[in-house]
């Protein structure tokens, strides 16, 4: 057995596995609820996208280069988290920590670009109170950004647990749920990039 793996007594494994399986199921249900929320926000944006109230449209505000860079950062971060998951299964604690750190840096870069975009739009007089289109845009993209920020905090917490507790069953179970959350955010962002930014620049 790899020295980085914290051993779990065999007589506790069945009960512990069942408990963590139930938590994983509960987390899947949470993600389904989150998907419904994003679906409603996408619908609202689709209804409000043309309501600019004489203000700027997406074509005047959006930067394809910025959106593409955000997309690249988030997609690469999903890949690095995948490597962290593989390292966890192999019981390689140093590799897990390294991949989680890289995932955090990429996610933080995404948030930096998003905040910079928001501040630039607000400074140009295109804040969420300018029109229905901008209200829907800031709500949809901002909700996703808030989720990513929560994910970054979660990555830091999980890194601390991996460092202090090793790759025990409870830790790897939480790491698995974090992975589900992070990959879900990537899927949501691909939707935002496809529905919000690309059509807005045409």
Tab-separated table of C-alpha atoms in Angstrom:
chain	number	residue	atom	x	y	z
A	1	UNK	CA	0.000	0.000	0.000
A	2	UNK	CA	1.225	3.491	-0.845
A	3	UNK	CA	2.479	5.306	2.254
A	4	UNK	CA	0.432	8.369	1.306
A	5	UNK	CA	-2.856	6.532	1.793
A	6	UNK	CA	-4.390	6.553	5.239
A	7	UNK	CA	-5.548	3.029	5.978
A	8	UNK	CA	-9.188	2.481	6.877
A	9	UNK	CA	-10.003	-0.598	8.994
A	10	UNK	CA	-11.682	-3.234	6.867
A	11	UNK	CA	-14.630	-3.734	9.258
A	12	UNK	CA	-15.556	-0.065	8.786
A	13	UNK	CA	-15.305	0.045	5.003
A	14	UNK	CA	-18.749	-1.327	4.020
A	15	UNK	CA	-20.606	1.004	6.370
A	16	UNK	CA	-18.413	3.969	5.440
A	17	UNK	CA	-18.740	3.255	1.731
A	18	UNK	CA	-22.535	3.162	1.997
A	19	UNK	CA	-22.595	6.486	3.841
A	20	UNK	CA	-20.362	8.167	1.267
A	21	UNK	CA	-22.392	6.683	-1.592
A	22	UNK	CA	-25.503	8.242	-0.073
A	23	UNK	CA	-23.745	11.603	0.199
A	24	UNK	CA	-22.671	11.332	-3.435
A	25	UNK	CA	-26.294	10.675	-4.422
A	26	UNK	CA	-27.416	13.657	-2.381
A	27	UNK	CA	-24.832	15.804	-4.130
A	28	UNK	CA	-26.063	14.649	-7.531
A	29	UNK	CA	-29.545	15.810	-6.482
A	30	UNK	CA	-28.079	19.188	-5.484
A	31	UNK	CA	-26.409	19.509	-8.899
A	32	UNK	CA	-29.727	18.745	-10.583
A	33	UNK	CA	-31.307	21.588	-8.609
A	34	UNK	CA	-28.442	23.879	-9.583
A	35	UNK	CA	-28.917	22.902	-13.218
A	36	UNK	CA	-32.567	23.963	-12.956
A	37	UNK	CA	-31.497	27.354	-11.571
A	38	UNK	CA	-29.054	27.876	-14.435
A	39	UNK	CA	-31.714	26.749	-16.897
A	40	UNK	CA	-34.072	29.431	-15.604
A	41	UNK	CA	-31.327	32.057	-15.810
A	42	UNK	CA	-30.582	31.037	-19.399
A	43	UNK	CA	-34.286	31.343	-20.252
A	44	UNK	CA	-34.461	34.778	-18.633
A	45	UNK	CA	-31.417	35.922	-20.590
A	46	UNK	CA	-32.927	34.625	-23.824
A	47	UNK	CA	-36.065	36.664	-23.179
A	48	UNK	CA	-34.223	39.840	-22.127
A	49	UNK	CA	-31.297	39.818	-24.562
A	50	UNK	CA	-33.030	42.208	-26.952
A	51	UNK	CA	-34.185	44.623	-24.238
A	52	UNK	CA	-31.268	47.038	-24.343
A	53	UNK	CA	-33.436	50.133	-23.605
A	54	UNK	CA	-31.352	52.127	-26.058
A	55	UNK	CA	-28.158	51.086	-24.319
A	56	UNK	CA	-25.221	49.037	-25.577
A	57	UNK	CA	-25.710	45.506	-26.836
A	58	UNK	CA	-23.424	42.521	-26.409
A	59	UNK	CA	-21.686	43.290	-29.688
A	60	UNK	CA	-20.524	46.629	-28.307
A	61	UNK	CA	-19.512	45.248	-24.914
A	62	UNK	CA	-18.185	41.716	-25.243
A	63	UNK	CA	-14.604	40.803	-26.047
A	64	UNK	CA	-14.206	37.488	-27.822
A	65	UNK	CA	-10.543	37.302	-26.805
A	66	UNK	CA	-11.422	37.748	-23.139
A	67	UNK	CA	-14.256	35.215	-23.281
A	68	UNK	CA	-12.065	32.724	-25.149
A	69	UNK	CA	-9.292	33.101	-22.565
A	70	UNK	CA	-11.791	32.592	-19.737
A	71	UNK	CA	-13.045	29.470	-21.491
A	72	UNK	CA	-9.522	28.119	-21.957
A	73	UNK	CA	-8.643	28.681	-18.301
A	74	UNK	CA	-11.753	26.922	-17.053
A	75	UNK	CA	-11.489	23.982	-19.450
A	76	UNK	CA	-7.818	23.444	-18.630
A	77	UNK	CA	-8.679	23.644	-14.917
A	78	UNK	CA	-11.170	20.822	-15.453
A	79	UNK	CA	-8.369	18.757	-16.977
A	80	UNK	CA	-6.002	19.472	-14.092
A	81	UNK	CA	-8.713	18.502	-11.615
A	82	UNK	CA	-9.105	15.268	-13.537
A	83	UNK	CA	-5.399	14.587	-12.998
A	84	UNK	CA	-5.885	15.319	-9.280
A	85	UNK	CA	-8.637	12.693	-9.199
A	86	UNK	CA	-6.427	10.147	-10.938
A	87	UNK	CA	-3.604	10.860	-8.488
A	88	UNK	CA	-6.064	10.399	-5.620
A	89	UNK	CA	-7.016	6.952	-6.896
A	90	UNK	CA	-3.328	6.087	-7.147
A	91	UNK	CA	-2.774	7.224	-3.543
A	92	UNK	CA	-0.262	9.901	-4.584
A	93	UNK	CA	-0.858	12.701	-2.090
A	94	UNK	CA	1.888	15.103	-3.348
A	95	UNK	CA	0.529	14.857	-6.893
A	96	UNK	CA	-3.021	15.513	-5.683
A	97	UNK	CA	-1.883	18.660	-3.899
A	98	UNK	CA	0.088	19.857	-6.929
A	99	UNK	CA	-2.822	19.387	-9.332
A	100	UNK	CA	-5.252	21.038	-6.915
A	101	UNK	CA	-2.930	24.034	-6.624
A	102	UNK	CA	-2.746	24.363	-10.413
A	103	UNK	CA	-6.525	24.050	-10.648
A	104	UNK	CA	-6.892	26.822	-8.087
A	105	UNK	CA	-4.527	29.134	-9.994
A	106	UNK	CA	-6.424	28.588	-13.255
A	107	UNK	CA	-9.780	29.146	-11.566
A	108	UNK	CA	-8.503	32.297	-9.869
A	109	UNK	CA	-7.326	33.565	-13.261
A	110	UNK	CA	-10.835	33.017	-14.607
A	111	UNK	CA	-12.377	34.999	-11.745
A	112	UNK	CA	-9.854	37.817	-12.245
A	113	UNK	CA	-10.810	38.152	-15.919
A	114	UNK	CA	-14.522	38.067	-15.096
A	115	UNK	CA	-14.239	40.756	-12.413
A	116	UNK	CA	-12.153	42.891	-14.771
A	117	UNK	CA	-14.837	42.544	-17.445
A	118	UNK	CA	-17.609	43.474	-15.012
A	119	UNK	CA	-15.753	46.514	-13.678
A	120	UNK	CA	-14.955	47.700	-17.203
A	121	UNK	CA	-18.599	47.444	-18.238
A	122	UNK	CA	-19.799	49.270	-15.120
A	123	UNK	CA	-17.203	52.018	-15.642
A	124	UNK	CA	-18.512	52.451	-19.197
A	125	UNK	CA	-22.042	52.977	-17.881
A	126	UNK	CA	-23.191	49.452	-18.747
A	127	UNK	CA	-24.004	48.184	-15.275
A	128	UNK	CA	-26.817	45.778	-14.389
A	129	UNK	CA	-29.227	48.686	-13.820
A	130	UNK	CA	-28.818	50.012	-17.396
A	131	UNK	CA	-31.193	47.632	-19.153
A	132	UNK	CA	-33.016	44.339	-18.916
A	133	UNK	CA	-30.361	42.766	-21.120
A	134	UNK	CA	-27.560	43.813	-18.785
A	135	UNK	CA	-29.507	42.777	-15.685
A	136	UNK	CA	-29.943	39.291	-17.133
A	137	UNK	CA	-26.310	39.160	-18.250
A	138	UNK	CA	-24.860	40.150	-14.890
A	139	UNK	CA	-27.208	37.770	-13.058
A	140	UNK	CA	-26.381	34.759	-15.226
A	141	UNK	CA	-22.634	35.281	-15.534
A	142	UNK	CA	-22.337	36.559	-11.966
A	143	UNK	CA	-24.124	33.499	-10.583
A	144	UNK	CA	-21.652	31.279	-12.392
A	145	UNK	CA	-18.735	33.360	-11.124
A	146	UNK	CA	-20.045	33.066	-7.574
A	147	UNK	CA	-20.135	29.297	-7.959
A	148	UNK	CA	-16.548	29.280	-9.225
A	149	UNK	CA	-15.491	31.409	-6.231
A	150	UNK	CA	-17.151	28.911	-3.884
A	151	UNK	CA	-15.318	26.142	-5.738
A	152	UNK	CA	-11.999	27.903	-5.190
A	153	UNK	CA	-12.619	28.106	-1.439
A	154	UNK	CA	-13.583	24.432	-1.496
A	155	UNK	CA	-10.345	23.561	-3.308
A	156	UNK	CA	-8.346	25.302	-0.573
A	157	UNK	CA	-10.265	23.434	2.129
A	158	UNK	CA	-9.772	20.093	0.388
A	159	UNK	CA	-6.073	20.795	-0.122
A	160	UNK	CA	-5.763	21.348	3.618
A	161	UNK	CA	-7.586	18.094	4.351
A	162	UNK	CA	-5.443	16.122	1.912
A	163	UNK	CA	-2.312	17.622	3.442
A	164	UNK	CA	-3.343	17.002	7.056
A	165	UNK	CA	-5.412	13.819	6.832
A	166	UNK	CA	-4.064	12.076	3.759
A	167	UNK	CA	-6.225	10.261	1.219
A	168	UNK	CA	-8.638	8.571	3.605
A	169	UNK	CA	-12.069	7.448	2.446
A	170	UNK	CA	-13.881	10.552	3.798
A	171	UNK	CA	-11.347	12.865	2.127
A	172	UNK	CA	-11.452	11.129	-1.246
A	173	UNK	CA	-15.252	11.076	-1.089
A	174	UNK	CA	-15.318	14.853	-0.581
A	175	UNK	CA	-12.756	15.269	-3.333
A	176	UNK	CA	-15.018	13.296	-5.670
A	177	UNK	CA	-17.974	15.571	-4.913
A	178	UNK	CA	-15.813	18.635	-5.461
A	179	UNK	CA	-14.859	17.193	-8.837
A	180	UNK	CA	-18.520	16.814	-9.786
A	181	UNK	CA	-19.125	20.438	-8.812
A	182	UNK	CA	-16.109	21.764	-10.726
A	183	UNK	CA	-16.893	19.846	-13.915
A	184	UNK	CA	-20.520	20.993	-13.701
A	185	UNK	CA	-19.308	24.600	-13.683
A	186	UNK	CA	-17.303	23.925	-16.838
A	187	UNK	CA	-20.419	22.618	-18.571
A	188	UNK	CA	-22.399	25.665	-17.422
A	189	UNK	CA	-19.684	27.989	-18.735
A	190	UNK	CA	-19.642	26.314	-22.145
A	191	UNK	CA	-23.363	27.070	-22.250
A	192	UNK	CA	-22.731	30.712	-21.307
A	193	UNK	CA	-19.985	31.069	-23.904
A	194	UNK	CA	-22.214	29.540	-26.585
A	195	UNK	CA	-25.463	31.299	-25.688
A	196	UNK	CA	-24.237	34.678	-24.407
A	197	UNK	CA	-20.871	35.610	-25.883
A	198	UNK	CA	-20.806	34.040	-29.356
A	199	UNK	CA	-24.274	35.242	-30.459
A	200	UNK	CA	-23.626	38.622	-28.829
A	201	UNK	CA	-20.589	39.177	-31.016
A	202	UNK	CA	-22.255	38.252	-34.314
